[in-house]
Amino acid sequence: MQAGRNSRILPRGAAPGQVRFRRVTLSFHSQMHKGPFMLFEFDKTPNENIYKLLVSTVVPRPIAWVTTQDIDGTVNAAPFSFFNAVSGNPPVVAIGIGGRAPGDVKDTGGNIRRTGQFVVNLVSNRLAEQMNITAIDFEKDVNELAEAGLSTAPSSRVKPPRIAESPVSFECERLVIVEVGVDRAVILGKVVAIHVADEFVLDADRCYIDTPKLDLVGRMHGRGWYARTTDRFDMPRIDVADWPLRAKAAE
């Protein structure tokens, strides 16, 4: 990577909103990695190693901090990193849930099966430790949010509450549950409402959010590695009309 133009990155450890500028140019003719490649054929690889390969390479992964409510009113909270938004219209999120035994999709999956509703709360850097507490395999009657010292706030369109401390919460209704294994399921949910803390809303009418200020974290590799979203660069999409001149200049 060479020095170039029009890039903004946040210094490591800097507070949200503090930005330094660095010029960056990406080569149009990127070189293919020329070293040898290891081939992992999944039909010949144990399941636990397949999992390690996926979580070590698909990074960083956003974290869905999911709150659900059982039919008896019991509230459950748990984080999942097999998660993303997969459609804008209709607004749809996907969550992959793995269980502890055949037929088990954890309390979260069971509650969504029975009620059809859930809330995806996002995880900021300051909430990372509390999120990790809710990942403990407590018994069903243990309130994970209470153990983590967190509180709830009422949702507007669904019964499960949201995590009051979370900067962003998506209220969701189940669209479909896809069984992808004996103890694995992918849940597609339609987002029916979103809560964003006022301090992160730049312009409500135009739906502009101060994304850097959210200071969200993502899941990385191994058992305990995470990433902050404070190391960024700006690379605007190239208009097709501008490409001939850009390509020629790079020759």
PDB file of C-alpha atoms in Angstrom, residues 54-218:
ATOM      1  CA  LEU A  54     -14.843 -20.534   9.393  1.00  0.00           C
ATOM      2  CA  VAL A  55     -14.536 -18.375  12.510  1.00  0.00           C
ATOM      3  CA  SER A  56     -10.836 -17.763  11.846  1.00  0.00           C
ATOM      4  CA  THR A  57     -11.439 -16.409   8.350  1.00  0.00           C
ATOM      5  CA  VAL A  58     -14.907 -14.832   8.316  1.00  0.00           C
ATOM      6  CA  VAL A  59     -13.932 -11.825  10.401  1.00  0.00           C
ATOM      7  CA  PRO A  60     -14.850  -9.492  11.906  1.00  0.00           C
ATOM      8  CA  ARG A  61     -18.410 -10.685  12.498  1.00  0.00           C
ATOM      9  CA  PRO A  62     -21.069  -8.350  13.927  1.00  0.00           C
ATOM     10  CA  ILE A  63     -22.640  -9.564  17.158  1.00  0.00           C
ATOM     11  CA  ALA A  64     -26.374 -10.084  17.623  1.00  0.00           C
ATOM     12  CA  TRP A  65     -27.092  -9.702  21.327  1.00  0.00           C
ATOM     13  CA  VAL A  66     -30.499 -11.355  21.227  1.00  0.00           C
ATOM     14  CA  THR A  67     -33.232 -10.950  23.813  1.00  0.00           C
ATOM     15  CA  THR A  68     -36.228 -13.274  23.730  1.00  0.00           C
ATOM     16  CA  GLN A  69     -39.161 -13.980  26.006  1.00  0.00           C
ATOM     17  CA  ASP A  70     -40.692 -17.396  26.619  1.00  0.00           C
ATOM     18  CA  ILE A  71     -44.440 -17.949  26.813  1.00  0.00           C
ATOM     19  CA  ASP A  72     -44.191 -17.904  30.645  1.00  0.00           C
ATOM     20  CA  GLY A  73     -42.588 -14.430  30.519  1.00  0.00           C
ATOM     21  CA  THR A  74     -39.010 -15.537  31.208  1.00  0.00           C
ATOM     22  CA  VAL A  75     -36.513 -13.252  29.453  1.00  0.00           C
ATOM     23  CA  ASN A  76     -33.328 -14.658  27.926  1.00  0.00           C
ATOM     24  CA  ALA A  77     -30.288 -12.839  26.549  1.00  0.00           C
ATOM     25  CA  ALA A  78     -27.411 -14.329  24.557  1.00  0.00           C
ATOM     26  CA  PRO A  79     -24.860 -13.158  21.951  1.00  0.00           C
ATOM     27  CA  PHE A  80     -24.424 -14.745  18.506  1.00  0.00           C
ATOM     28  CA  SER A  81     -21.751 -13.842  15.964  1.00  0.00           C
ATOM     29  CA  PHE A  82     -23.154 -15.793  13.017  1.00  0.00           C
ATOM     30  CA  PHE A  83     -25.255 -12.735  12.249  1.00  0.00           C
ATOM     31  CA  ASN A  84     -25.831 -10.054   9.646  1.00  0.00           C
ATOM     32  CA  ALA A  85     -28.394  -7.944   7.809  1.00  0.00           C
ATOM     33  CA  VAL A  86     -29.208  -9.773   4.577  1.00  0.00           C
ATOM     34  CA  SER A  87     -31.894  -7.582   2.983  1.00  0.00           C
ATOM     35  CA  GLY A  88     -32.875  -3.929   2.990  1.00  0.00           C
ATOM     36  CA  ASN A  89     -36.327  -4.222   1.436  1.00  0.00           C
ATOM     37  CA  PRO A  90     -37.829  -6.015   3.230  1.00  0.00           C
ATOM     38  CA  PRO A  91     -35.453  -5.431   6.143  1.00  0.00           C
ATOM     39  CA  VAL A  92     -34.228  -8.884   7.160  1.00  0.00           C
ATOM     40  CA  VAL A  93     -31.564 -10.109   9.561  1.00  0.00           C
ATOM     41  CA  ALA A  94     -30.149 -13.628   9.790  1.00  0.00           C
ATOM     42  CA  ILE A  95     -28.854 -15.365  12.912  1.00  0.00           C
ATOM     43  CA  GLY A  96     -27.152 -18.746  13.048  1.00  0.00           C
ATOM     44  CA  ILE A  97     -27.784 -20.633  16.301  1.00  0.00           C
ATOM     45  CA  GLY A  98     -25.945 -23.779  17.350  1.00  0.00           C
ATOM     46  CA  GLY A  99     -27.220 -26.022  20.121  1.00  0.00           C
ATOM     47  CA  ARG A 100     -25.614 -28.291  22.685  1.00  0.00           C
ATOM     48  CA  ALA A 101     -27.224 -31.523  21.485  1.00  0.00           C
ATOM     49  CA  PRO A 102     -29.355 -32.888  18.615  1.00  0.00           C
ATOM     50  CA  GLY A 103     -32.616 -30.976  18.405  1.00  0.00           C
ATOM     51  CA  ASP A 104     -31.328 -28.211  20.697  1.00  0.00           C
ATOM     52  CA  VAL A 105     -31.132 -24.622  19.468  1.00  0.00           C
ATOM     53  CA  LYS A 106     -30.563 -23.110  22.913  1.00  0.00           C
ATOM     54  CA  ASP A 107     -33.085 -21.043  24.845  1.00  0.00           C
ATOM     55  CA  THR A 108     -32.953 -18.292  22.227  1.00  0.00           C
ATOM     56  CA  GLY A 109     -33.955 -20.576  19.357  1.00  0.00           C
ATOM     57  CA  GLY A 110     -36.638 -22.305  21.412  1.00  0.00           C
ATOM     58  CA  ASN A 111     -38.204 -19.015  22.463  1.00  0.00           C
ATOM     59  CA  ILE A 112     -38.244 -17.732  18.880  1.00  0.00           C
ATOM     60  CA  ARG A 113     -39.880 -20.987  17.735  1.00  0.00           C
ATOM     61  CA  ARG A 114     -42.644 -20.643  20.305  1.00  0.00           C
ATOM     62  CA  THR A 115     -43.279 -16.887  20.176  1.00  0.00           C
ATOM     63  CA  GLY A 116     -42.030 -15.747  16.771  1.00  0.00           C
ATOM     64  CA  GLN A 117     -40.447 -12.590  18.191  1.00  0.00           C
ATOM     65  CA  PHE A 118     -37.001 -11.393  19.264  1.00  0.00           C
ATOM     66  CA  VAL A 119     -34.844  -8.282  19.624  1.00  0.00           C
ATOM     67  CA  VAL A 120     -31.304  -7.904  18.260  1.00  0.00           C
ATOM     68  CA  ASN A 121     -29.268  -5.505  20.390  1.00  0.00           C
ATOM     69  CA  LEU A 122     -25.866  -4.296  19.167  1.00  0.00           C
ATOM     70  CA  VAL A 123     -22.736  -4.380  21.311  1.00  0.00           C
ATOM     71  CA  SER A 124     -20.625  -1.284  21.923  1.00  0.00           C
ATOM     72  CA  ASN A 125     -17.085  -1.428  23.241  1.00  0.00           C
ATOM     73  CA  ARG A 126     -18.150  -0.335  26.719  1.00  0.00           C
ATOM     74  CA  LEU A 127     -20.657  -3.216  26.908  1.00  0.00           C
ATOM     75  CA  ALA A 128     -18.295  -5.958  25.742  1.00  0.00           C
ATOM     76  CA  GLU A 129     -17.664  -7.418  29.197  1.00  0.00           C
ATOM     77  CA  GLN A 130     -21.366  -7.485  30.074  1.00  0.00           C
ATOM     78  CA  MET A 131     -22.104  -9.170  26.756  1.00  0.00           C
ATOM     79  CA  ASN A 132     -19.519 -11.824  27.559  1.00  0.00           C
ATOM     80  CA  ILE A 133     -21.230 -12.540  30.889  1.00  0.00           C
ATOM     81  CA  THR A 134     -24.513 -13.240  29.117  1.00  0.00           C
ATOM     82  CA  ALA A 135     -22.683 -15.845  26.995  1.00  0.00           C
ATOM     83  CA  ILE A 136     -22.199 -18.068  30.061  1.00  0.00           C
ATOM     84  CA  ASP A 137     -24.236 -21.288  29.884  1.00  0.00           C
ATOM     85  CA  PHE A 138     -26.443 -20.464  32.851  1.00  0.00           C
ATOM     86  CA  GLU A 139     -29.429 -22.624  33.758  1.00  0.00           C
ATOM     87  CA  LYS A 140     -32.693 -21.599  32.122  1.00  0.00           C
ATOM     88  CA  ASP A 141     -34.044 -19.953  35.276  1.00  0.00           C
ATOM     89  CA  VAL A 142     -31.035 -17.631  35.625  1.00  0.00           C
ATOM     90  CA  ASN A 143     -31.502 -14.062  34.397  1.00  0.00           C
ATOM     91  CA  GLU A 144     -28.402 -13.337  32.303  1.00  0.00           C
ATOM     92  CA  LEU A 145     -29.083  -9.612  32.196  1.00  0.00           C
ATOM     93  CA  ALA A 146     -29.295  -9.388  35.968  1.00  0.00           C
ATOM     94  CA  GLU A 147     -26.040 -11.326  36.309  1.00  0.00           C
ATOM     95  CA  ALA A 148     -24.395  -8.784  33.976  1.00  0.00           C
ATOM     96  CA  GLY A 149     -25.868  -5.795  35.805  1.00  0.00           C
ATOM     97  CA  LEU A 150     -27.958  -4.746  32.818  1.00  0.00           C
ATOM     98  CA  SER A 151     -31.515  -3.478  32.582  1.00  0.00           C
ATOM     99  CA  THR A 152     -34.318  -3.805  30.058  1.00  0.00           C
ATOM    100  CA  ALA A 153     -36.583  -1.333  28.307  1.00  0.00           C
ATOM    101  CA  PRO A 154     -39.943  -2.106  26.702  1.00  0.00           C
ATOM    102  CA  SER A 155     -40.142  -2.738  22.983  1.00  0.00           C
ATOM    103  CA  SER A 156     -42.831  -1.046  20.911  1.00  0.00           C
ATOM    104  CA  ARG A 157     -43.877  -3.755  18.440  1.00  0.00           C
ATOM    105  CA  VAL A 158     -42.820  -7.056  20.016  1.00  0.00           C
ATOM    106  CA  LYS A 159     -43.104  -8.549  23.513  1.00  0.00           C
ATOM    107  CA  PRO A 160     -39.422  -9.295  24.261  1.00  0.00           C
ATOM    108  CA  PRO A 161     -37.735  -6.294  25.869  1.00  0.00           C
ATOM    109  CA  ARG A 162     -34.593  -4.665  24.543  1.00  0.00           C
ATOM    110  CA  ILE A 163     -31.374  -4.106  26.461  1.00  0.00           C
ATOM    111  CA  ALA A 164     -31.625  -0.534  27.722  1.00  0.00           C
ATOM    112  CA  GLU A 165     -27.860   0.060  27.644  1.00  0.00           C
ATOM    113  CA  SER A 166     -27.457  -1.041  24.021  1.00  0.00           C
ATOM    114  CA  PRO A 167     -27.015   1.835  21.546  1.00  0.00           C
ATOM    115  CA  VAL A 168     -29.131   0.143  18.851  1.00  0.00           C
ATOM    116  CA  SER A 169     -31.918  -2.445  19.065  1.00  0.00           C
ATOM    117  CA  PHE A 170     -33.855  -4.120  16.255  1.00  0.00           C
ATOM    118  CA  GLU A 171     -37.336  -5.432  17.017  1.00  0.00           C
ATOM    119  CA  CYS A 172     -37.892  -8.519  14.872  1.00  0.00           C
ATOM    120  CA  GLU A 173     -40.597 -10.958  13.887  1.00  0.00           C
ATOM    121  CA  ARG A 174     -39.664 -14.450  12.736  1.00  0.00           C
ATOM    122  CA  LEU A 175     -39.936 -15.050   9.005  1.00  0.00           C
ATOM    123  CA  VAL A 176     -38.603 -18.588   8.813  1.00  0.00           C
ATOM    124  CA  ILE A 177     -36.326 -20.994  10.633  1.00  0.00           C
ATOM    125  CA  VAL A 178     -34.078 -23.044   8.364  1.00  0.00           C
ATOM    126  CA  GLU A 179     -32.817 -26.283   9.877  1.00  0.00           C
ATOM    127  CA  VAL A 180     -29.267 -26.716   8.592  1.00  0.00           C
ATOM    128  CA  GLY A 181     -28.224 -29.551  10.908  1.00  0.00           C
ATOM    129  CA  VAL A 182     -29.404 -31.694  13.796  1.00  0.00           C
ATOM    130  CA  ASP A 183     -28.449 -28.951  16.252  1.00  0.00           C
ATOM    131  CA  ARG A 184     -28.100 -25.934  13.952  1.00  0.00           C
ATOM    132  CA  ALA A 185     -30.657 -23.464  12.662  1.00  0.00           C
ATOM    133  CA  VAL A 186     -30.627 -20.191  10.757  1.00  0.00           C
ATOM    134  CA  ILE A 187     -33.327 -17.733  11.776  1.00  0.00           C
ATOM    135  CA  LEU A 188     -34.505 -15.069   9.367  1.00  0.00           C
ATOM    136  CA  GLY A 189     -36.317 -12.197  11.019  1.00  0.00           C
ATOM    137  CA  LYS A 190     -38.082  -9.159   9.617  1.00  0.00           C
ATOM    138  CA  VAL A 191     -37.113  -5.943  11.367  1.00  0.00           C
ATOM    139  CA  VAL A 192     -40.300  -4.081  12.312  1.00  0.00           C
ATOM    140  CA  ALA A 193     -38.757  -1.270  14.367  1.00  0.00           C
ATOM    141  CA  ILE A 194     -35.359   0.046  15.386  1.00  0.00           C
ATOM    142  CA  HIS A 195     -34.308   2.010  18.455  1.00  0.00           C
ATOM    143  CA  VAL A 196     -31.214   4.230  18.243  1.00  0.00           C
ATOM    144  CA  ALA A 197     -30.071   6.253  21.255  1.00  0.00           C
ATOM    145  CA  ASP A 198     -30.537   9.958  20.607  1.00  0.00           C
ATOM    146  CA  GLU A 199     -26.838  10.750  21.038  1.00  0.00           C
ATOM    147  CA  PHE A 200     -26.037   8.708  17.937  1.00  0.00           C
ATOM    148  CA  VAL A 201     -28.674  10.233  15.639  1.00  0.00           C
ATOM    149  CA  LEU A 202     -27.252  13.008  13.433  1.00  0.00           C
ATOM    150  CA  ASP A 203     -30.414  13.744  11.439  1.00  0.00           C
ATOM    151  CA  ALA A 204     -33.622  11.884  12.261  1.00  0.00           C
ATOM    152  CA  ASP A 205     -35.491  13.088   9.177  1.00  0.00           C
ATOM    153  CA  ARG A 206     -32.769  11.821   6.835  1.00  0.00           C
ATOM    154  CA  CYS A 207     -31.944   8.775   8.994  1.00  0.00           C
ATOM    155  CA  TYR A 208     -28.285   9.740   9.371  1.00  0.00           C
ATOM    156  CA  ILE A 209     -26.530   7.846  12.163  1.00  0.00           C
ATOM    157  CA  ASP A 210     -23.128   8.650  13.679  1.00  0.00           C
ATOM    158  CA  THR A 211     -21.739   5.172  13.012  1.00  0.00           C
ATOM    159  CA  PRO A 212     -18.186   5.789  14.352  1.00  0.00           C
ATOM    160  CA  LYS A 213     -19.614   7.085  17.630  1.00  0.00           C
ATOM    161  CA  LEU A 214     -21.519   3.818  18.138  1.00  0.00           C
ATOM    162  CA  ASP A 215     -18.100   2.249  18.813  1.00  0.00           C
ATOM    163  CA  LEU A 216     -19.366  -1.256  18.041  1.00  0.00           C
ATOM    164  CA  VAL A 217     -17.274  -4.398  18.436  1.00  0.00           C
ATOM    165  CA  GLY A 218     -17.113  -7.540  16.313  1.00  0.00           C
TER     166      GLY A 218
END
